[in-house]
PDB file of C-alpha atoms in Angstrom:
ATOM      1  CA  ARG A 244      24.787 273.006 168.926  1.00 50.00           C
ATOM      2  CA  ALA A 245      28.264 271.680 168.283  1.00 49.00           C
ATOM      3  CA  ALA A 246      27.006 268.155 169.009  1.00 48.00           C
ATOM      4  CA  LEU A 247      24.069 268.689 166.676  1.00 43.00           C
ATOM      5  CA  ALA A 248      26.371 270.048 163.976  1.00 50.00           C
ATOM      6  CA  ASP A 249      28.650 267.067 164.407  1.00 52.00           C
ATOM      7  CA  LEU A 250      25.672 264.738 164.222  1.00 46.00           C
ATOM      8  CA  GLU A 251      24.417 266.497 161.080  1.00 49.00           C
ATOM      9  CA  ARG A 252      27.799 266.297 159.440  1.00 56.00           C
ATOM     10  CA  GLY A 253      28.152 262.683 160.555  1.00 51.00           C
ATOM     11  CA  GLY A 254      24.725 261.788 159.232  1.00 50.00           C
ATOM     12  CA  ALA A 255      25.407 263.464 155.898  1.00 54.00           C
ATOM     13  CA  ALA A 256      28.741 261.708 155.642  1.00 52.00           C
ATOM     14  CA  VAL A 257      27.153 258.382 156.498  1.00 48.00           C
ATOM     15  CA  ALA A 258      24.448 258.954 153.895  1.00 49.00           C
ATOM     16  CA  ALA A 259      26.935 260.058 151.218  1.00 52.00           C
ATOM     17  CA  ALA A 260      29.255 257.174 151.951  1.00 49.00           C
ATOM     18  CA  THR A 261      26.355 254.752 151.954  1.00 46.00           C
ATOM     19  CA  GLU A 262      25.004 256.086 148.664  1.00 48.00           C
ATOM     20  CA  ALA A 263      28.409 256.018 146.989  1.00 50.00           C
ATOM     21  CA  GLY A 264      29.175 252.541 148.300  1.00 50.00           C
ATOM     22  CA  VAL A 265      25.797 251.213 147.266  1.00 46.00           C
ATOM     23  CA  GLY A 266      26.126 252.824 143.824  1.00 51.00           C
ATOM     24  CA  GLY A 267      29.414 251.073 143.271  1.00 53.00           C
ATOM     25  CA  GLU A 268      28.009 247.791 144.496  1.00 46.00           C
ATOM     26  CA  ILE A 269      24.978 248.118 142.192  1.00 47.00           C
ATOM     27  CA  ALA A 270      27.262 248.683 139.192  1.00 52.00           C
ATOM     28  CA  ARG A 271      29.236 245.578 140.057  1.00 52.00           C
ATOM     29  CA  LEU A 272      26.015 243.650 140.540  1.00 46.00           C
ATOM     30  CA  TRP A 273      25.326 243.749 136.796  1.00 49.00           C
ATOM     31  CA  LEU A 274      28.703 242.134 136.193  1.00 52.00           C
ATOM     32  CA  ALA A 275      28.893 239.691 139.074  1.00 49.00           C
ATOM     33  CA  GLY A 276      25.250 238.609 139.523  1.00 50.00           C
ATOM     34  CA  ASP A 277      24.118 236.950 142.729  1.00 55.00           C
ATOM     35  CA  ASP A 278      27.550 237.083 144.421  1.00 55.00           C
ATOM     36  CA  ALA A 279      27.684 240.864 143.980  1.00 49.00           C
ATOM     37  CA  ALA A 280      24.110 241.206 145.284  1.00 52.00           C
ATOM     38  CA  ALA A 281      25.054 239.295 148.418  1.00 56.00           C
ATOM     39  CA  GLY A 282      28.061 241.588 148.800  1.00 54.00           C
ATOM     40  CA  ILE A 283      25.809 244.658 148.593  1.00 52.00           C
ATOM     41  CA  ARG A 284      23.504 243.366 151.283  1.00 56.00           C
ATOM     42  CA  THR A 285      26.453 242.618 153.561  1.00 60.00           C
ATOM     43  CA  ALA A 286      28.021 246.037 152.994  1.00 53.00           C
ATOM     44  CA  LEU A 287      24.687 247.801 153.497  1.00 53.00           C
ATOM     45  CA  ALA A 288      24.022 245.964 156.757  1.00 56.00           C
ATOM     46  CA  ALA A 289      27.357 247.174 158.079  1.00 57.00           C
ATOM     47  CA  VAL A 290      26.583 250.765 157.050  1.00 54.00           C
ATOM     48  CA  VAL A 291      23.153 250.650 158.656  1.00 52.00           C
ATOM     49  CA  ASP A 292      24.578 249.218 161.888  1.00 59.00           C
ATOM     50  CA  ASP A 293      27.212 251.963 162.046  1.00 58.00           C
ATOM     51  CA  ALA A 294      24.647 254.692 161.389  1.00 54.00           C
ATOM     52  CA  VAL A 295      22.246 253.373 164.007  1.00 53.00           C
ATOM     53  CA  ALA A 296      25.040 253.118 166.555  1.00 57.00           C
ATOM     54  CA  SER A 297      26.007 256.755 165.866  1.00 57.00           C
ATOM     55  CA  LEU A 298      22.429 257.899 166.302  1.00 51.00           C
ATOM     56  CA  GLU A 299      22.007 256.004 169.542  1.00 55.00           C
ATOM     57  CA  THR A 300      25.066 257.662 171.038  1.00 57.00           C
ATOM     58  CA  ALA A 301      24.026 261.174 169.936  1.00 51.00           C
ATOM     59  CA  ALA A 302      23.216 263.527 172.804  1.00 46.00           C
ATOM     60  CA  GLY A 303      19.691 264.786 173.350  1.00 51.00           C
ATOM     61  CA  ALA A 304      16.227 263.767 172.284  1.00 53.00           C
ATOM     62  CA  ARG A 305      15.915 266.939 170.173  1.00 52.00           C
ATOM     63  CA  ALA A 306      18.963 265.934 168.130  1.00 51.00           C
ATOM     64  CA  GLU A 307      17.428 262.523 167.630  1.00 52.00           C
ATOM     65  CA  ALA A 308      14.132 264.054 166.561  1.00 56.00           C
ATOM     66  CA  ALA A 309      15.737 266.676 164.349  1.00 53.00           C
ATOM     67  CA  PHE A 310      18.338 264.551 162.590  1.00 53.00           C
ATOM     68  CA  GLY A 311      17.833 260.898 163.502  1.00 55.00           C
ATOM     69  CA  ASN A 312      14.639 260.315 161.580  1.00 61.00           C
ATOM     70  CA  PRO A 313      15.850 261.978 158.347  1.00 58.00           C
ATOM     71  CA  VAL A 314      19.061 259.954 158.483  1.00 56.00           C
ATOM     72  CA  ARG A 315      17.125 256.768 159.161  1.00 61.00           C
ATOM     73  CA  GLN A 316      14.744 257.543 156.289  1.00 65.00           C
ATOM     74  CA  GLN A 317      17.620 258.201 153.916  1.00 61.00           C
ATOM     75  CA  ILE A 318      19.321 254.928 154.868  1.00 60.00           C
ATOM     76  CA  ALA A 319      16.026 253.054 154.459  1.00 64.00           C
ATOM     77  CA  ALA A 320      15.492 254.631 151.033  1.00 63.00           C
ATOM     78  CA  ILE A 321      18.997 253.624 149.942  1.00 60.00           C
ATOM     79  CA  GLU A 322      18.464 250.100 151.253  1.00 61.00           C
ATOM     80  CA  SER A 323      15.147 249.861 149.351  1.00 67.00           C
ATOM     81  CA  ALA A 324      16.760 251.159 146.159  1.00 62.00           C
ATOM     82  CA  THR A 325      19.586 248.655 146.556  1.00 62.00           C
ATOM     83  CA  ALA A 326      17.148 245.784 147.016  1.00 61.00           C
ATOM     84  CA  ARG A 327      15.225 246.862 143.922  1.00 64.00           C
ATOM     85  CA  ALA A 328      18.457 247.154 141.923  1.00 58.00           C
ATOM     86  CA  ALA A 329      19.590 243.733 143.103  1.00 57.00           C
ATOM     87  CA  GLY A 330      16.220 242.255 142.238  1.00 59.00           C
ATOM     88  CA  THR A 331      16.302 243.921 138.844  1.00 59.00           C
ATOM     89  CA  GLY A 332      19.793 242.597 138.208  1.00 56.00           C
ATOM     90  CA  GLN A 333      18.804 239.080 139.230  1.00 61.00           C
ATOM     91  CA  HIS A 334      15.662 239.256 137.096  1.00 62.00           C
ATOM     92  CA  ALA A 335      17.655 240.506 134.117  1.00 56.00           C
ATOM     93  CA  ALA A 336      20.222 237.763 134.631  1.00 56.00           C
ATOM     94  CA  ALA A 337      17.480 235.147 134.823  1.00 60.00           C
ATOM     95  CA  ARG A 338      15.833 236.545 131.695  1.00 62.00           C
ATOM     96  CA  LEU A 339      19.164 236.539 129.844  1.00 55.00           C
ATOM     97  CA  ALA A 340      19.804 232.956 130.950  1.00 60.00           C
ATOM     98  CA  GLY A 341      16.383 232.006 129.602  1.00 62.00           C
ATOM     99  CA  HIS A 342      17.131 233.654 126.277  1.00 55.00           C
ATOM    100  CA  MET A 343      20.494 231.886 126.053  1.00 56.00           C
ATOM    101  CA  LEU A 344      18.895 228.522 126.857  1.00 61.00           C
ATOM    102  CA  ARG A 345      16.260 229.009 124.168  1.00 64.00           C
ATOM    103  CA  LEU A 346      18.959 230.104 121.714  1.00 55.00           C
ATOM    104  CA  VAL A 347      21.010 226.958 122.396  1.00 59.00           C
ATOM    105  CA  GLU A 348      17.889 224.802 121.991  1.00 64.00           C
ATOM    106  CA  THR A 349      17.072 226.543 118.699  1.00 62.00           C
ATOM    107  CA  VAL A 350      20.616 226.056 117.370  1.00 55.00           C
ATOM    108  CA  ASP A 351      20.526 222.366 118.336  1.00 63.00           C
ATOM    109  CA  ALA A 352      17.164 221.947 116.595  1.00 62.00           C
ATOM    110  CA  VAL A 353      18.446 223.660 113.438  1.00 55.00           C
ATOM    111  CA  GLU A 354      21.614 221.546 113.368  1.00 64.00           C
ATOM    112  CA  THR A 355      19.556 218.386 113.811  1.00 66.00           C
ATOM    113  CA  ARG A 356      17.269 219.429 110.971  1.00 63.00           C
ATOM    114  CA  VAL A 357      20.236 220.195 108.703  1.00 54.00           C
ATOM    115  CA  ARG A 358      21.748 216.790 109.415  1.00 64.00           C
ATOM    116  CA  GLU A 359      18.433 215.105 108.623  1.00 61.00           C
ATOM    117  CA  VAL A 360      18.133 216.990 105.325  1.00 52.00           C
ATOM    118  CA  GLU A 361      21.749 216.236 104.414  1.00 53.00           C
ATOM    119  CA  THR A 362      21.219 212.550 105.195  1.00 59.00           C
ATOM    120  CA  ARG A 363      18.087 212.340 103.052  1.00 57.00           C
ATOM    121  CA  PHE A 364      19.824 214.198 100.227  1.00 48.00           C
ATOM    122  CA  ALA A 365      22.852 211.912 100.442  1.00 52.00           C
ATOM    123  CA  VAL A 366      20.634 208.817 100.397  1.00 54.00           C
ATOM    124  CA  ARG A 367      18.689 210.056  97.368  1.00 57.00           C
ATOM    125  CA  ALA A 368      21.891 211.037  95.574  1.00 49.00           C
ATOM    126  CA  ARG A 369      23.478 207.656  96.318  1.00 53.00           C
ATOM    127  CA  ASP A 370      20.340 205.813  95.177  1.00 59.00           C
ATOM    128  CA  SER A 371      20.310 207.817  91.956  1.00 56.00           C
ATOM    129  CA  LEU A 372      24.005 207.138  91.417  1.00 57.00           C
ATOM    130  CA  THR A 373      23.449 203.449  92.034  1.00 64.00           C
ATOM    131  CA  ARG A 374      20.635 203.273  89.487  1.00 70.00           C
ATOM    132  CA  ARG A 375      22.596 205.133  86.812  1.00 68.00           C
ATOM    133  CA  SER A 376      25.728 203.119  87.487  1.00 74.00           C
ATOM    134  CA  ALA A 377      23.814 199.848  87.367  1.00 77.00           C
ATOM    135  CA  GLY A 378      22.557 200.737  83.895  1.00 81.00           C
ATOM    136  CA  LEU A 379      26.079 201.441  82.673  1.00 82.00           C
ATOM    137  CA  ILE A 380      27.417 198.259  84.264  1.00 84.00           C
ATOM    138  CA  ARG A 381      24.764 196.225  82.444  1.00 85.00           C
ATOM    139  CA  GLN A 382      25.907 197.822  79.183  1.00 86.00           C
ATOM    140  CA  LEU A 383      29.526 196.973  80.027  1.00 88.00           C
ATOM    141  CA  GLN A 384      28.597 193.374  80.814  1.00 86.00           C
ATOM    142  CA  ALA A 385      26.843 193.144  77.468  1.00 86.00           C
ATOM    143  CA  GLY A 386      29.935 194.647  75.836  1.00 87.00           C
ATOM    144  CA  ALA A 387      32.083 192.012  77.529  1.00 87.00           C
ATOM    145  CA  ILE A 388      30.125 189.390  75.619  1.00 86.00           C
ATOM    146  CA  ASP A 389      31.147 191.014  72.343  1.00 85.00           C
ATOM    147  CA  VAL A 390      34.761 191.278  73.489  1.00 87.00           C
ATOM    148  CA  ALA A 391      34.784 187.603  74.525  1.00 86.00           C
ATOM    149  CA  LYS A 392      33.352 186.618  71.161  1.00 85.00           C
ATOM    150  CA  LEU A 393      35.872 188.678  69.201  1.00 83.00           C
ATOM    151  CA  LEU A 394      38.699 187.297  71.318  1.00 85.00           C
ATOM    152  CA  ALA A 395      37.381 183.772  70.706  1.00 86.00           C
ATOM    153  CA  ILE A 396      37.115 183.153  74.458  1.00 86.00           C
ATOM    154  CA  LYS A 397      35.027 180.083  75.126  1.00 83.00           C
ATOM    155  CA  ILE A 398      32.599 179.915  78.028  1.00 81.00           C
ATOM    156  CA  GLY A 399      32.123 176.624  79.894  1.00 83.00           C
ATOM    157  CA  ASP A 400      28.815 174.987  80.622  1.00 83.00           C
ATOM    158  CA  ASP A 401      28.832 176.022  84.276  1.00 86.00           C
ATOM    159  CA  GLU A 402      29.485 179.632  83.284  1.00 83.00           C
ATOM    160  CA  TRP A 403      26.655 179.521  80.766  1.00 82.00           C
ATOM    161  CA  ALA A 404      24.343 178.075  83.370  1.00 86.00           C
ATOM    162  CA  GLY A 405      25.251 180.910  85.733  1.00 87.00           C
ATOM    163  CA  TYR A 406      24.643 183.462  83.003  1.00 83.00           C
ATOM    164  CA  LEU A 407      21.222 182.025  82.205  1.00 85.00           C
ATOM    165  CA  LYS A 408      20.340 182.203  85.924  1.00 87.00           C
ATOM    166  CA  GLY A 409      21.077 185.951  85.943  1.00 86.00           C
ATOM    167  CA  ASP A 410      24.809 186.205  86.585  1.00 86.00           C
ATOM    168  CA  ARG A 411      25.615 188.835  83.946  1.00 84.00           C
ATOM    169  CA  SER A 412      29.238 189.167  85.051  1.00 87.00           C
ATOM    170  CA  VAL A 413      30.177 185.733  83.679  1.00 88.00           C
ATOM    171  CA  PHE A 414      31.687 187.023  80.436  1.00 88.00           C
ATOM    172  CA  ALA A 415      33.534 189.863  82.144  1.00 89.00           C
ATOM    173  CA  ARG A 416      35.135 187.367  84.542  1.00 90.00           C
ATOM    174  CA  ALA A 417      36.016 185.042  81.657  1.00 89.00           C
ATOM    175  CA  VAL A 418      37.712 187.836  79.707  1.00 89.00           C
ATOM    176  CA  ALA A 419      39.479 189.255  82.777  1.00 90.00           C
ATOM    177  CA  ALA A 420      40.799 185.811  83.702  1.00 89.00           C
ATOM    178  CA  ARG A 421      42.490 185.538  80.307  1.00 87.00           C
ATOM    179  CA  LEU A 422      44.055 188.998  80.237  1.00 88.00           C
ATOM    180  CA  ASP A 423      47.681 187.971  80.023  1.00 89.00           C
ATOM    181  CA  ARG A 424      50.388 189.465  77.826  1.00 89.00           C
ATOM    182  CA  ASP A 425      49.371 187.437  74.793  1.00 91.00           C
ATOM    183  CA  THR A 426      45.743 188.561  75.102  1.00 90.00           C
ATOM    184  CA  ALA A 427      46.844 192.178  75.566  1.00 90.00           C
ATOM    185  CA  ARG A 428      48.877 191.972  72.324  1.00 91.00           C
ATOM    186  CA  GLN A 429      45.906 190.367  70.577  1.00 92.00           C
ATOM    187  CA  ILE A 430      43.639 193.199  71.728  1.00 91.00           C
ATOM    188  CA  GLY A 431      46.180 195.706  70.425  1.00 92.00           C
ATOM    189  CA  ARG A 432      46.258 194.057  66.972  1.00 92.00           C
ATOM    190  CA  LEU A 433      42.469 193.779  66.806  1.00 91.00           C
ATOM    191  CA  PHE A 434      41.991 197.381  67.850  1.00 91.00           C
ATOM    192  CA  GLU A 435      44.357 198.511  65.117  1.00 91.00           C
ATOM    193  CA  HIS A 436      43.170 196.299  62.266  1.00 92.00           C
ATOM    194  CA  ASP A 437      39.627 195.072  63.083  1.00 90.00           C
ATOM    195  CA  THR A 438      37.002 197.754  62.541  1.00 91.00           C
ATOM    196  CA  GLU A 439      34.251 195.813  64.353  1.00 90.00           C
ATOM    197  CA  PHE A 440      36.444 195.144  67.375  1.00 89.00           C
ATOM    198  CA  ARG A 441      37.618 198.757  67.470  1.00 91.00           C
ATOM    199  CA  ALA A 442      34.013 199.994  67.452  1.00 91.00           C
ATOM    200  CA  ASP A 443      32.994 197.584  70.228  1.00 90.00           C
ATOM    201  CA  ALA A 444      36.113 198.347  72.267  1.00 91.00           C
ATOM    202  CA  THR A 445      35.659 202.103  71.851  1.00 92.00           C
ATOM    203  CA  ARG A 446      32.029 201.851  72.952  1.00 92.00           C
ATOM    204  CA  PHE A 447      33.092 199.785  75.967  1.00 91.00           C
ATOM    205  CA  CYS A 448      35.655 202.428  76.958  1.00 92.00           C
ATOM    206  CA  ASP A 449      33.167 205.255  76.475  1.00 92.00           C
ATOM    207  CA  ILE A 450      30.633 203.580  78.754  1.00 92.00           C
ATOM    208  CA  PHE A 451      33.242 202.736  81.387  1.00 91.00           C
ATOM    209  CA  GLU A 452      34.612 206.286  81.451  1.00 93.00           C
ATOM    210  CA  ALA A 453      31.074 207.673  81.726  1.00 91.00           C
ATOM    211  CA  LEU A 454      30.603 205.419  84.756  1.00 89.00           C
ATOM    212  CA  LEU A 455      33.852 206.616  86.320  1.00 90.00           C
ATOM    213  CA  LYS A 456      32.864 210.254  85.853  1.00 90.00           C
ATOM    214  CA  ARG A 457      29.587 209.649  87.650  1.00 86.00           C
ATOM    215  CA  LEU A 458      31.338 207.833  90.471  1.00 85.00           C
ATOM    216  CA  LEU A 459      33.912 210.609  90.822  1.00 86.00           C
ATOM    217  CA  GLY A 460      31.065 213.076  91.369  1.00 82.00           C
ATOM    218  CA  ASP A 461      30.227 211.317  94.646  1.00 78.00           C
ATOM    219  CA  ASP A 462      31.822 212.238  97.970  1.00 76.00           C
ATOM    220  CA  ASP A 463      33.516 208.833  98.012  1.00 78.00           C
ATOM    221  CA  GLY A 464      34.224 209.013  94.284  1.00 77.00           C
ATOM    222  CA  ASP A 465      37.934 208.246  94.448  1.00 85.00           C
ATOM    223  CA  ALA A 466      37.369 205.039  96.418  1.00 86.00           C
ATOM    224  CA  LEU A 467      34.465 204.000  94.186  1.00 84.00           C
ATOM    225  CA  ALA A 468      36.468 204.665  91.025  1.00 86.00           C
ATOM    226  CA  THR A 469      39.439 202.679  92.353  1.00 89.00           C
ATOM    227  CA  MET A 470      37.143 199.799  93.249  1.00 89.00           C
ATOM    228  CA  MET A 471      35.612 199.881  89.773  1.00 89.00           C
ATOM    229  CA  LEU A 472      38.987 199.910  88.069  1.00 90.00           C
ATOM    230  CA  SER A 473      40.074 196.863  90.054  1.00 91.00           C
ATOM    231  CA  SER A 474      36.955 194.912  89.068  1.00 91.00           C
ATOM    232  CA  ASP A 475      36.788 192.507  86.118  1.00 91.00           C
ATOM    233  CA  LEU A 476      35.202 195.215  83.965  1.00 91.00           C
ATOM    234  CA  GLY A 477      37.933 197.620  85.053  1.00 92.00           C
ATOM    235  CA  LYS A 478      40.649 195.162  84.079  1.00 92.00           C
ATOM    236  CA  ILE A 479      39.113 194.824  80.614  1.00 92.00           C
ATOM    237  CA  TYR A 480      38.916 198.633  80.319  1.00 92.00           C
ATOM    238  CA  VAL A 481      42.552 199.090  81.344  1.00 93.00           C
ATOM    239  CA  THR A 482      43.728 196.513  78.821  1.00 92.00           C
ATOM    240  CA  ILE A 483      41.673 197.995  75.975  1.00 93.00           C
ATOM    241  CA  GLY A 484      42.635 201.498  77.108  1.00 92.00           C
ATOM    242  CA  ASP A 485      46.314 200.607  76.829  1.00 91.00           C
ATOM    243  CA  ALA A 486      45.736 199.470  73.240  1.00 89.00           C
ATOM    244  CA  ALA A 487      43.664 202.557  72.420  1.00 90.00           C
ATOM    245  CA  GLY A 488      45.875 205.058  74.237  1.00 90.00           C
ATOM    246  CA  ARG A 489      43.087 206.002  76.666  1.00 89.00           C
ATOM    247  CA  HIS A 490      43.345 206.747  80.369  1.00 89.00           C
ATOM    248  CA  PRO A 491      40.775 206.799  83.167  1.00 89.00           C
ATOM    249  CA  PRO A 492      39.268 210.222  83.912  1.00 85.00           C
ATOM    250  CA  ALA A 493      40.255 212.002  87.121  1.00 79.00           C
ATOM    251  CA  ARG A 494      38.474 214.527  89.330  1.00 68.00           C
TER     252      ARG A 494
END
């Protein structure tokens, strides 16, 4: 009886220890994944081996019949539950990995789509800006003709030939090339005393400033505006603006 009692207590202790150990391993499985599952199987194998060895050394076939089978059944049930828990944890981890992969793919697809939309929008906006700016530049080139005439700037035959072939910047270049101190003083006197020149010069400045405002609305507006101001038309605007007390618009 004492041996049977010892075996019973030993079996219960083995079962309790096994259950507690497996429970802890299962909890860690959810955090550690496959490595924790492997650890559970290793720990369980050791527990099972110890329990079987204890049963095999127990005295008497009746003790084996009375207590061995229940202990074996309990260990088998714990092992089965552990395997199911490990499988569930692995399945959940695999499912979560699948969800994360699909999420990453979705985010990449959305970012690609956003970039495509932004690119198309930028292209349309730049095309629209180019068309509007081209119209204003044509008006400025026409205005440069009036300025050249009022400043009595003569155009050579080659320049006229270029103009007739479509080079509308001929007069702007001719005026810009003659913008020295004497011409700047002449523009100042004409702007103050010549009503026709003042009207043409004011219109030229209005158009140029409208162009700058449109350019400044672009992402590269500062660079575009600087480039425009350094052009022949920009040089004419700056010189007339000095006489008229006008300054280029800023952002």
